[in-house]
Structure formats: C-alpha cells, structure tokens
Coordinates of C-alpha atoms in Angstrom, one line a residue:
R11 CA -48.6 -99.3 7.0
H12 CA -49.3 -96.4 9.4
I13 CA -45.9 -94.8 8.4
T14 CA -47.0 -95.0 4.8
I15 CA -50.3 -93.3 5.5
I16 CA -48.5 -90.5 7.4
K17 CA -46.1 -90.0 4.4
Y18 CA -49.0 -89.7 2.0
N19 CA -50.7 -87.2 4.3
L20 CA -47.6 -85.1 4.5
I21 CA -47.2 -85.2 0.8
Y22 CA -50.8 -84.2 0.4
F23 CA -50.4 -81.4 2.9
Y24 CA -47.3 -80.0 1.2
F25 CA -49.0 -80.2 -2.2
Y26 CA -52.1 -78.4 -0.8
F27 CA -50.1 -75.7 0.9
L28 CA -48.0 -75.1 -2.3
T29 CA -51.2 -74.8 -4.3
F30 CA -52.7 -72.3 -1.8
L31 CA -49.5 -70.3 -1.8
L32 CA -49.3 -70.0 -5.6
T33 CA -53.0 -69.2 -5.8
H34 CA -52.8 -66.3 -3.3
L35 CA -49.3 -65.1 -4.1
I36 CA -50.5 -62.3 -6.4
Y37 CA -52.8 -61.0 -3.6
L38 CA -50.1 -61.1 -1.1
N39 CA -47.8 -59.3 -3.4
K40 CA -50.4 -56.5 -4.0
L41 CA -51.0 -56.3 -0.2
F42 CA -47.3 -55.9 0.5
Y43 CA -47.0 -53.2 -2.2
L44 CA -49.9 -51.2 -0.7
F45 CA -48.5 -51.5 2.8
T46 CA -45.0 -50.4 1.6
K47 CA -46.4 -47.4 -0.2
W48 CA -48.6 -46.3 2.7
Y49 CA -45.7 -46.6 5.2
S50 CA -43.3 -44.6 3.0
E51 CA -45.8 -41.8 2.6
I52 CA -46.5 -41.6 6.3
K53 CA -42.7 -41.7 7.1
E54 CA -41.6 -39.1 4.5
K55 CA -44.5 -36.6 4.7
P56 CA -43.4 -33.5 6.7
L57 CA -46.5 -31.5 6.0
I58 CA -48.8 -30.2 8.7
I59 CA -51.8 -27.9 8.8
K60 CA -51.9 -26.5 12.3
D61 CA -51.0 -29.9 13.9
I62 CA -53.4 -31.8 11.7
L63 CA -51.9 -34.2 9.2
V64 CA -52.5 -33.0 5.6
N65 CA -54.6 -35.2 3.4
E66 CA -53.0 -34.5 0.1
E67 CA -56.1 -35.7 -1.8
N68 CA -58.0 -32.8 -0.3
I69 CA -55.5 -30.3 -1.7
E70 CA -54.3 -31.8 -5.0
K71 CA -55.9 -30.1 -8.0
N72 CA -56.9 -27.2 -5.7
N73 CA -59.7 -29.1 -4.0
F74 CA -60.9 -26.7 -1.3
N75 CA -64.3 -28.4 -0.6
N76 CA -63.3 -28.5 3.1
F77 CA -62.1 -24.9 3.2
N78 CA -64.6 -23.9 6.0
N79 CA -63.0 -26.5 8.2
F80 CA -59.9 -24.3 8.4
N81 CA -61.8 -21.0 8.6
N82 CA -60.7 -20.2 12.2
F83 CA -57.2 -21.7 12.0
N84 CA -55.7 -18.3 11.4
N85 CA -57.0 -17.2 14.9
S86 CA -55.9 -20.2 16.9
N87 CA -52.3 -19.2 17.5
N88 CA -52.5 -15.4 17.6
S89 CA -51.3 -15.3 21.2
N90 CA -48.1 -17.1 20.2
E91 CA -46.9 -14.6 17.6
N92 CA -46.3 -10.9 17.6
N93 CA -49.0 -9.7 15.2
K94 CA -50.7 -6.4 14.7
G95 CA -53.9 -7.8 13.3
T96 CA -56.3 -10.1 15.0
Q97 CA -57.7 -11.9 12.0
A98 CA -56.6 -12.6 8.5
P99 CA -58.6 -10.9 5.8
H100 CA -59.2 -14.1 3.9
K101 CA -59.5 -17.8 4.5
Y102 CA -56.4 -19.8 3.8
I103 CA -54.9 -23.3 4.3
E104 CA -51.5 -23.3 5.9
I105 CA -48.9 -25.9 4.7
Y106 CA -45.5 -26.3 6.4
I107 CA -42.6 -27.8 4.5
K108 CA -39.4 -28.5 6.4
D109 CA -36.1 -27.9 4.5
A110 CA -37.9 -26.7 1.4
F111 CA -34.9 -26.9 -0.9
F112 CA -34.6 -30.6 -0.3
N113 CA -38.4 -31.2 -0.5
R114 CA -39.1 -30.1 -4.1
K115 CA -41.7 -32.8 -4.6
E116 CA -43.7 -31.4 -1.7
I117 CA -43.5 -27.9 -3.2
T118 CA -44.7 -29.3 -6.6
K119 CA -47.5 -31.2 -5.0
F120 CA -49.0 -28.3 -3.0
A121 CA -47.9 -25.1 -4.8
K122 CA -48.7 -26.1 -8.3
N123 CA -51.5 -24.0 -9.7
A124 CA -51.9 -22.4 -6.3
I125 CA -52.1 -18.7 -5.3
G126 CA -51.3 -17.1 -2.0
V127 CA -48.5 -16.2 0.3
Y128 CA -45.2 -17.9 1.1
V129 CA -42.9 -17.5 4.0
F130 CA -39.2 -18.5 4.2
K131 CA -37.8 -18.8 7.7
S132 CA -34.5 -20.0 9.0
V133 CA -33.7 -21.7 12.3
K134 CA -32.1 -18.4 13.4
G135 CA -35.4 -16.6 12.9
D136 CA -34.5 -14.8 9.7
C137 CA -37.8 -14.4 7.7
Y138 CA -39.1 -13.3 4.3
V139 CA -42.7 -12.9 3.3
G140 CA -43.8 -12.9 -0.3
S141 CA -46.8 -13.7 -2.5
S142 CA -47.6 -14.7 -6.0
I143 CA -50.4 -15.5 -8.4
S144 CA -48.2 -18.6 -9.2
L145 CA -46.7 -19.9 -6.0
Y146 CA -44.8 -22.8 -7.6
N147 CA -43.0 -20.7 -10.2
R148 CA -42.2 -18.0 -7.7
I149 CA -40.8 -20.3 -5.0
C150 CA -38.7 -22.4 -7.5
S151 CA -37.1 -19.2 -8.9
Y152 CA -35.3 -18.7 -5.7
F153 CA -33.4 -21.9 -6.2
L154 CA -32.0 -21.0 -9.7
P155 CA -28.2 -20.3 -9.7
S156 CA -28.6 -17.6 -12.3
I157 CA -31.0 -15.7 -10.0
L158 CA -28.8 -16.2 -7.0
I159 CA -25.7 -14.9 -8.8
K160 CA -27.2 -11.8 -10.4
G161 CA -29.9 -10.9 -7.9
D162 CA -29.4 -7.9 -5.7
R163 CA -32.5 -8.1 -3.4
R164 CA -31.8 -8.6 0.2
V165 CA -33.4 -12.0 0.4
I166 CA -31.5 -13.2 -2.7
R167 CA -28.2 -12.0 -1.2
Y168 CA -29.1 -13.9 2.0
F169 CA -29.7 -17.2 0.2
H170 CA -26.6 -16.7 -1.9
N171 CA -24.4 -16.1 1.2
Y172 CA -25.9 -18.7 3.6
G173 CA -27.6 -21.2 1.3
F174 CA -30.9 -23.1 1.9
S175 CA -29.9 -25.4 4.7
N176 CA -32.4 -25.3 7.5
I177 CA -34.7 -23.0 5.6
D178 CA -38.3 -23.9 6.1
L179 CA -41.2 -22.9 3.9
T180 CA -44.8 -22.1 4.9
L181 CA -47.5 -21.7 2.3
Y182 CA -50.8 -19.9 2.9
I183 CA -52.9 -21.0 0.0
L184 CA -56.0 -19.0 -1.0
D185 CA -59.1 -20.5 -2.6
N186 CA -58.3 -20.6 -6.3
N187 CA -61.3 -22.7 -7.3
N188 CA -64.2 -20.3 -6.8
N189 CA -66.4 -18.8 -9.4
N190 CA -64.7 -15.5 -9.5
N191 CA -62.1 -15.5 -12.3
N192 CA -61.3 -11.8 -12.0
L193 CA -57.6 -11.5 -11.9
N194 CA -57.6 -8.1 -10.2
I195 CA -59.7 -9.4 -7.4
K196 CA -57.5 -12.4 -6.8
Q197 CA -54.4 -10.2 -6.8
K198 CA -56.0 -7.8 -4.4
K199 CA -56.8 -10.7 -2.0
I200 CA -53.2 -12.0 -2.2
L201 CA -51.8 -8.6 -1.4
E202 CA -54.1 -8.1 1.5
L203 CA -53.1 -11.5 2.9
E204 CA -49.4 -10.8 2.3
Q205 CA -49.7 -7.5 4.1
F206 CA -51.4 -9.2 7.1
F207 CA -48.4 -11.6 7.5
I208 CA -45.9 -8.9 7.0
E209 CA -47.4 -7.0 9.9
K210 CA -47.8 -10.2 11.9
L211 CA -44.2 -11.6 11.4
N212 CA -42.2 -8.4 10.9
P213 CA -39.8 -10.2 8.5
N214 CA -36.2 -8.9 8.6
L215 CA -35.4 -9.9 5.0
N216 CA -38.2 -7.8 3.5
V217 CA -36.9 -4.3 2.5
N218 CA -40.3 -2.8 2.0
L219 CA -42.9 -3.6 4.5
I220 CA -45.7 -2.2 2.4
C221 CA -46.4 -5.0 -0.1
S222 CA -48.6 -2.9 -2.4
S223 CA -45.5 -0.9 -3.4
T224 CA -44.2 -3.9 -5.3
G225 CA -47.6 -5.2 -6.2
F226 CA -49.5 -6.4 -9.2
H227 CA -48.8 -3.7 -10.1
E228 CA -49.8 -0.2 -9.2
P229 CA -49.0 2.6 -11.7
I230 CA -45.5 3.9 -11.1
S231 CA -44.2 7.4 -11.6
M232 CA -42.3 8.5 -14.7
E233 CA -39.1 8.9 -12.6
W234 CA -39.3 5.2 -11.6
R235 CA -40.1 4.2 -15.2
Q236 CA -37.0 6.1 -16.4
Y237 CA -34.9 4.6 -13.7
F238 CA -35.9 1.0 -14.6
R239 CA -35.2 1.7 -18.2
E240 CA -31.6 2.8 -17.3
L241 CA -31.1 -0.3 -15.2
R242 CA -32.0 -2.6 -18.1
G243 CA -28.8 -3.0 -20.1
T244 CA -25.8 -5.0 -20.9
P245 CA -24.4 -6.9 -17.9
I246 CA -20.9 -5.9 -16.7
Y247 CA -18.6 -8.6 -15.3
V248 CA -16.2 -7.5 -12.6
Y249 CA -13.1 -9.6 -12.0
D250 CA -10.5 -9.4 -9.2
I251 CA -7.0 -10.2 -10.7
C252 CA -5.6 -10.8 -7.2
N253 CA -7.7 -13.9 -6.8
L254 CA -8.5 -14.5 -10.5
T255 CA -12.1 -14.7 -9.8
L256 CA -15.4 -13.1 -10.7
I257 CA -16.7 -11.0 -7.8
H258 CA -19.9 -9.4 -9.1
I259 CA -22.2 -9.0 -12.1
F260 CA -23.9 -5.7 -12.6
D261 CA -27.0 -5.5 -14.7
S262 CA -25.9 -2.4 -16.6
K263 CA -23.3 0.2 -16.9
T264 CA -25.6 2.7 -15.3
Y265 CA -26.0 0.6 -12.2
L266 CA -22.2 0.0 -12.0
Y267 CA -21.0 3.6 -12.1
R268 CA -23.8 4.8 -9.8
S269 CA -23.0 2.1 -7.3
L270 CA -19.2 2.4 -7.4
H271 CA -19.0 6.1 -8.2
I272 CA -17.1 5.7 -11.5
D273 CA -17.4 8.2 -14.3
H274 CA -19.1 6.6 -17.3
R275 CA -16.2 7.8 -19.6
T276 CA -13.7 6.1 -17.3
L277 CA -15.7 2.9 -17.2
D278 CA -15.9 2.8 -21.0
K279 CA -12.2 3.4 -21.3
Y280 CA -11.3 0.5 -19.0
I281 CA -13.9 -1.8 -20.7
K282 CA -12.4 -1.0 -24.1
N283 CA -8.7 -1.3 -23.1
N284 CA -9.2 -4.3 -20.9
K285 CA -6.8 -2.8 -18.3
P286 CA -7.2 -3.3 -14.6
F287 CA -9.0 -0.5 -12.8
L288 CA -7.1 0.6 -9.6
S289 CA -4.5 -2.0 -10.8
R290 CA -6.8 -4.7 -9.6
F291 CA -10.3 -4.9 -11.2
I292 CA -11.2 -5.8 -14.8
F293 CA -14.5 -4.7 -16.3
T294 CA -15.7 -6.8 -19.2
L295 CA -18.8 -7.3 -21.2
N296 CA -18.1 -11.0 -21.7
P297 CA -17.4 -13.6 -19.0
I298 CA -13.8 -14.8 -18.8
I299 CA -14.1 -18.6 -18.8
S300 CA -10.6 -19.2 -17.4
M301 CA -11.4 -17.4 -14.1
S302 CA -13.3 -18.8 -11.1
V303 CA -16.9 -17.9 -10.3
E304 CA -16.8 -19.0 -6.7
G305 CA -15.9 -15.6 -5.2
I306 CA -19.0 -13.6 -6.0
I307 CA -19.9 -11.0 -3.3
N308 CA -23.0 -8.9 -2.8
I309 CA -23.3 -5.2 -3.7
S310 CA -22.6 -4.0 -0.2
D311 CA -19.3 -5.9 0.1
I312 CA -18.1 -4.8 -3.3
K313 CA -18.8 -1.2 -2.4
L314 CA -16.7 -1.5 0.7
L315 CA -14.0 -3.3 -1.2
F316 CA -13.8 -0.6 -3.9
E317 CA -13.8 2.1 -1.2
Q318 CA -10.8 0.5 0.6
I319 CA -8.8 -0.2 -2.5
R320 CA -9.4 3.3 -3.9
K321 CA -8.3 4.8 -0.6
D322 CA -5.1 2.7 -0.6
F323 CA -4.4 3.4 -4.2
N324 CA -4.7 7.2 -3.7
N325 CA -2.4 7.0 -0.7
G326 CA 0.2 5.1 -2.8
E327 CA 0.0 2.0 -0.7
F328 CA -1.4 -0.3 -3.3
Q329 CA 1.6 -2.3 -4.3
F330 CA 0.7 -6.0 -4.0
K331 CA 3.5 -6.4 -1.4
N332 CA 2.8 -10.0 -0.6
R333 CA 2.6 -11.2 -4.1
K334 CA 5.5 -13.3 -5.4
K335 CA 6.0 -13.7 -9.2
I336 CA 6.8 -17.1 -10.5
L337 CA 9.0 -18.3 -13.3
A338 CA 8.0 -21.6 -14.9
E339 CA 10.8 -22.9 -17.1
N340 CA 10.0 -25.8 -19.4
I341 CA 13.2 -27.9 -19.9
V342 CA 11.6 -29.9 -22.8
N343 CA 10.3 -26.9 -24.8
S344 CA 11.6 -23.5 -24.0
N345 CA 8.8 -21.9 -25.9
L346 CA 6.4 -22.9 -23.1
T347 CA 8.4 -21.0 -20.5
K348 CA 6.2 -18.5 -18.7
N349 CA 6.1 -15.9 -16.0
Y350 CA 3.2 -15.7 -13.6
I351 CA 2.1 -12.8 -11.4
S352 CA 1.2 -15.1 -8.5
I353 CA 1.0 -18.7 -7.4
N354 CA -2.8 -18.6 -8.1
A355 CA -2.1 -17.8 -11.8
C356 CA 0.5 -20.6 -12.0
V357 CA -1.9 -23.1 -10.4
K358 CA -4.7 -22.0 -12.7
D359 CA -2.6 -22.3 -15.9
L360 CA -0.8 -25.5 -15.1
K361 CA -3.9 -27.1 -13.7
G362 CA -2.0 -28.3 -10.7
D363 CA -2.3 -28.7 -7.0
R364 CA -1.3 -25.6 -5.0
S365 CA 0.5 -27.5 -2.2
T366 CA 2.5 -29.6 -4.7
I367 CA 3.6 -26.5 -6.7
R368 CA 4.5 -24.7 -3.5
K369 CA 6.8 -27.6 -2.5
Y370 CA 8.6 -27.3 -5.8
L371 CA 9.0 -23.6 -5.4
E372 CA 10.4 -24.1 -1.9
N373 CA 12.6 -27.0 -3.0
K374 CA 10.9 -29.4 -0.6
N375 CA 10.2 -32.0 -3.2
N376 CA 12.5 -35.0 -3.9
K377 CA 12.1 -34.5 -7.7
P378 CA 13.8 -31.5 -9.4
Y379 CA 11.1 -30.9 -12.0
Y380 CA 7.4 -30.6 -11.7
R381 CA 5.7 -33.2 -13.9
G382 CA 9.2 -34.0 -15.2
Q383 CA 9.5 -30.8 -17.3
W384 CA 8.8 -27.7 -15.2
K385 CA 11.4 -25.9 -13.2
L386 CA 9.6 -23.6 -10.8
S387 CA 11.2 -20.7 -9.0
Y388 CA 10.3 -17.3 -7.5
I389 CA 11.3 -14.2 -9.4
K390 CA 13.3 -11.8 -7.2
N391 CA 12.3 -8.2 -7.5

C-alpha cells in the first residue's frame, strides 16, 4: 500500500512539473533570447568613448542630449599626443572603431546622418584626417573598388597598395541636432575641427595640411577652374603587353600627356593605330576585357616605369631579350594553330595552368600533347 502511494505521488509530481514547465516555457525562451542578444552585443562591440563604453541608444538618431558630459574629453589626453592646440574649437563625441573595413555595421550605426571629422590610422602609425557633412557616405566611398582603382590621391593610393587590414577609424562627431540649420555655419565648424586634428596629429597621408584649401568650398582662381576642366575628360587605359595587364587609368588625355611627357599628337596617333608605345604600352579608350586588371600601379610608379623604358628604348636596349615565343600546333584542327609572343599570352588564350604548360614546353610531361590536341614548343629566333 505504501509503495502504491509513493507511485501516485511520483506520478503527480511529474505531472505537476511538466505542467509548470510548459506554462513557463515561453517566458524561459524569451529570457534566453534577451540574454543571448545582450551577450552578443557586449562581446562584439569594439566602440569606446575615451575609455567609457558607448551606449548606442544615446547616439543613434543623433541624440546628443548628454553632449555636455563629453565637453572636456578633448582635453583629457592632450599630454599623450603631439598637438599644437590645447583645446578643440567645438564639442565632439569620439568614437573608435577597430578594423573599420570589417565593421561596416558599426560605421552605419554611428556615422549615418552624422557630421564631423574622421581619422584613419594604421598600426604602423600612418594617418589621414578628413571631414564631411555626411560622414557615412564619405567613409564608405574609400571602400569602393572603382575609387581605389582610379583615385590618385595619396591616401587612396595607400589603401590601394596596402589594403584596409589593421586600419582603425576614429570619428569625431559634432552636434547635428541643434537649432542652427545654416549649412555654412556647420561647414565652418567641421573645417575648424578638422584643422585642429590635422595640427594635433600631423597626418602623413594628408597632402595639404591646410584643410580650408579643399574646403566647402572657397572660391578658386580661374587658373584652377581651367585646370579642373582639362582634367575632366575621357579616361585612357594603359596596358603593358609584357604582362598582359592593365597598369593605370588616366582620367583624361591631358592628365596623361602631362604626367608621362607625351606629345598630344603622338598620343592620339597611338590611340588611333592601337600600336604599342615604346614597343610595350598600349593606350586605349576602351578596356580590354581579355587582359588582367591585377597589376595596377600608382602614378609615381608608372612615371618611373616610363622613364626607365624610354631610356632603354632610346639606347637601343629594349629588345625583350628574355621573352620566348611559343608555337601551339593543334593536331586536330590545323586552323587553330597559333603563335604566342610569350608564355603569358599562351596561358591566357588557352586558359591553362602555367606550370603545366611549361612542362609540355620542356618535354617534362608523360603525355605528348596538351589536352590531347596541342603540341607546344618554343620558337627559335
């Protein structure tokens, strides 16, 4: 009898526990969801305002109600940095984003609809200071491949050459929620704050250390107006036939012949005839899809390259001595037989692997024909 009572009690307990669990399951699930969300936000958030954790609700939608709390933050670390001024001209909130390229969500969260100054800084100490009336759009423009390829500014060339790995971003956000909607006044405040940080950080990637010269925008002389008109034109693509790759894109003919010291009539002739300049470079108004775009170099490097090739060409030393021409005989269809000026051209046209094709050329492969139909051999001079 006692055993029966114990069994009934256990059954009652299990039933009661199951009922309790089902009743409170929805609350437990919600509690677990809130805990998971809170933990992920704390773990992933790399944003700091002067060693104080950022409360994103205070900054979203440009809520600067607590702006006075950060009034003196710009003075707290003056002794740690080499600055010429002692106090920033305007109040700001500082937001630090580590590895900015890989934290686009944080950029969107804090730079959207914000105005102020931004600072890119690498682990090596390379630094660039800029400002914008639209921080989000300006910062994201640096990540666009089209800008990186065509841009000729020092900071753009730097990002194109070294990428965005270990590049941190600091935002200095001004109050954009006040009663003053005068655009000129806002622009003036932005420029003053930018100039303060330029003098404070002495950035090596800024060409002009007087920010007003690129400002919003002071009247420019007629000479500069004419110069900018000349720079706007049809882009010129420069290809290196040695490597079968695009090496630079000039914004206009004027910029090209001024940079590379080519007479405009000579340039027009080579563009029209599609013949290689200095037996190496092709100028074209349209991109050549079959050629690679992975070898783009900056304006300084292309100037040095042209200078050296022009010197060798004038001395009669430009002969492509190391280039070996290749004969590709097709044993299935003789009409497909071709000559190639280099192994690069052969690899590109046959869409093959360089090391495999080289083995066939050097008779180091067990099979006589590449892909069962191509007999590859060097052409003797």
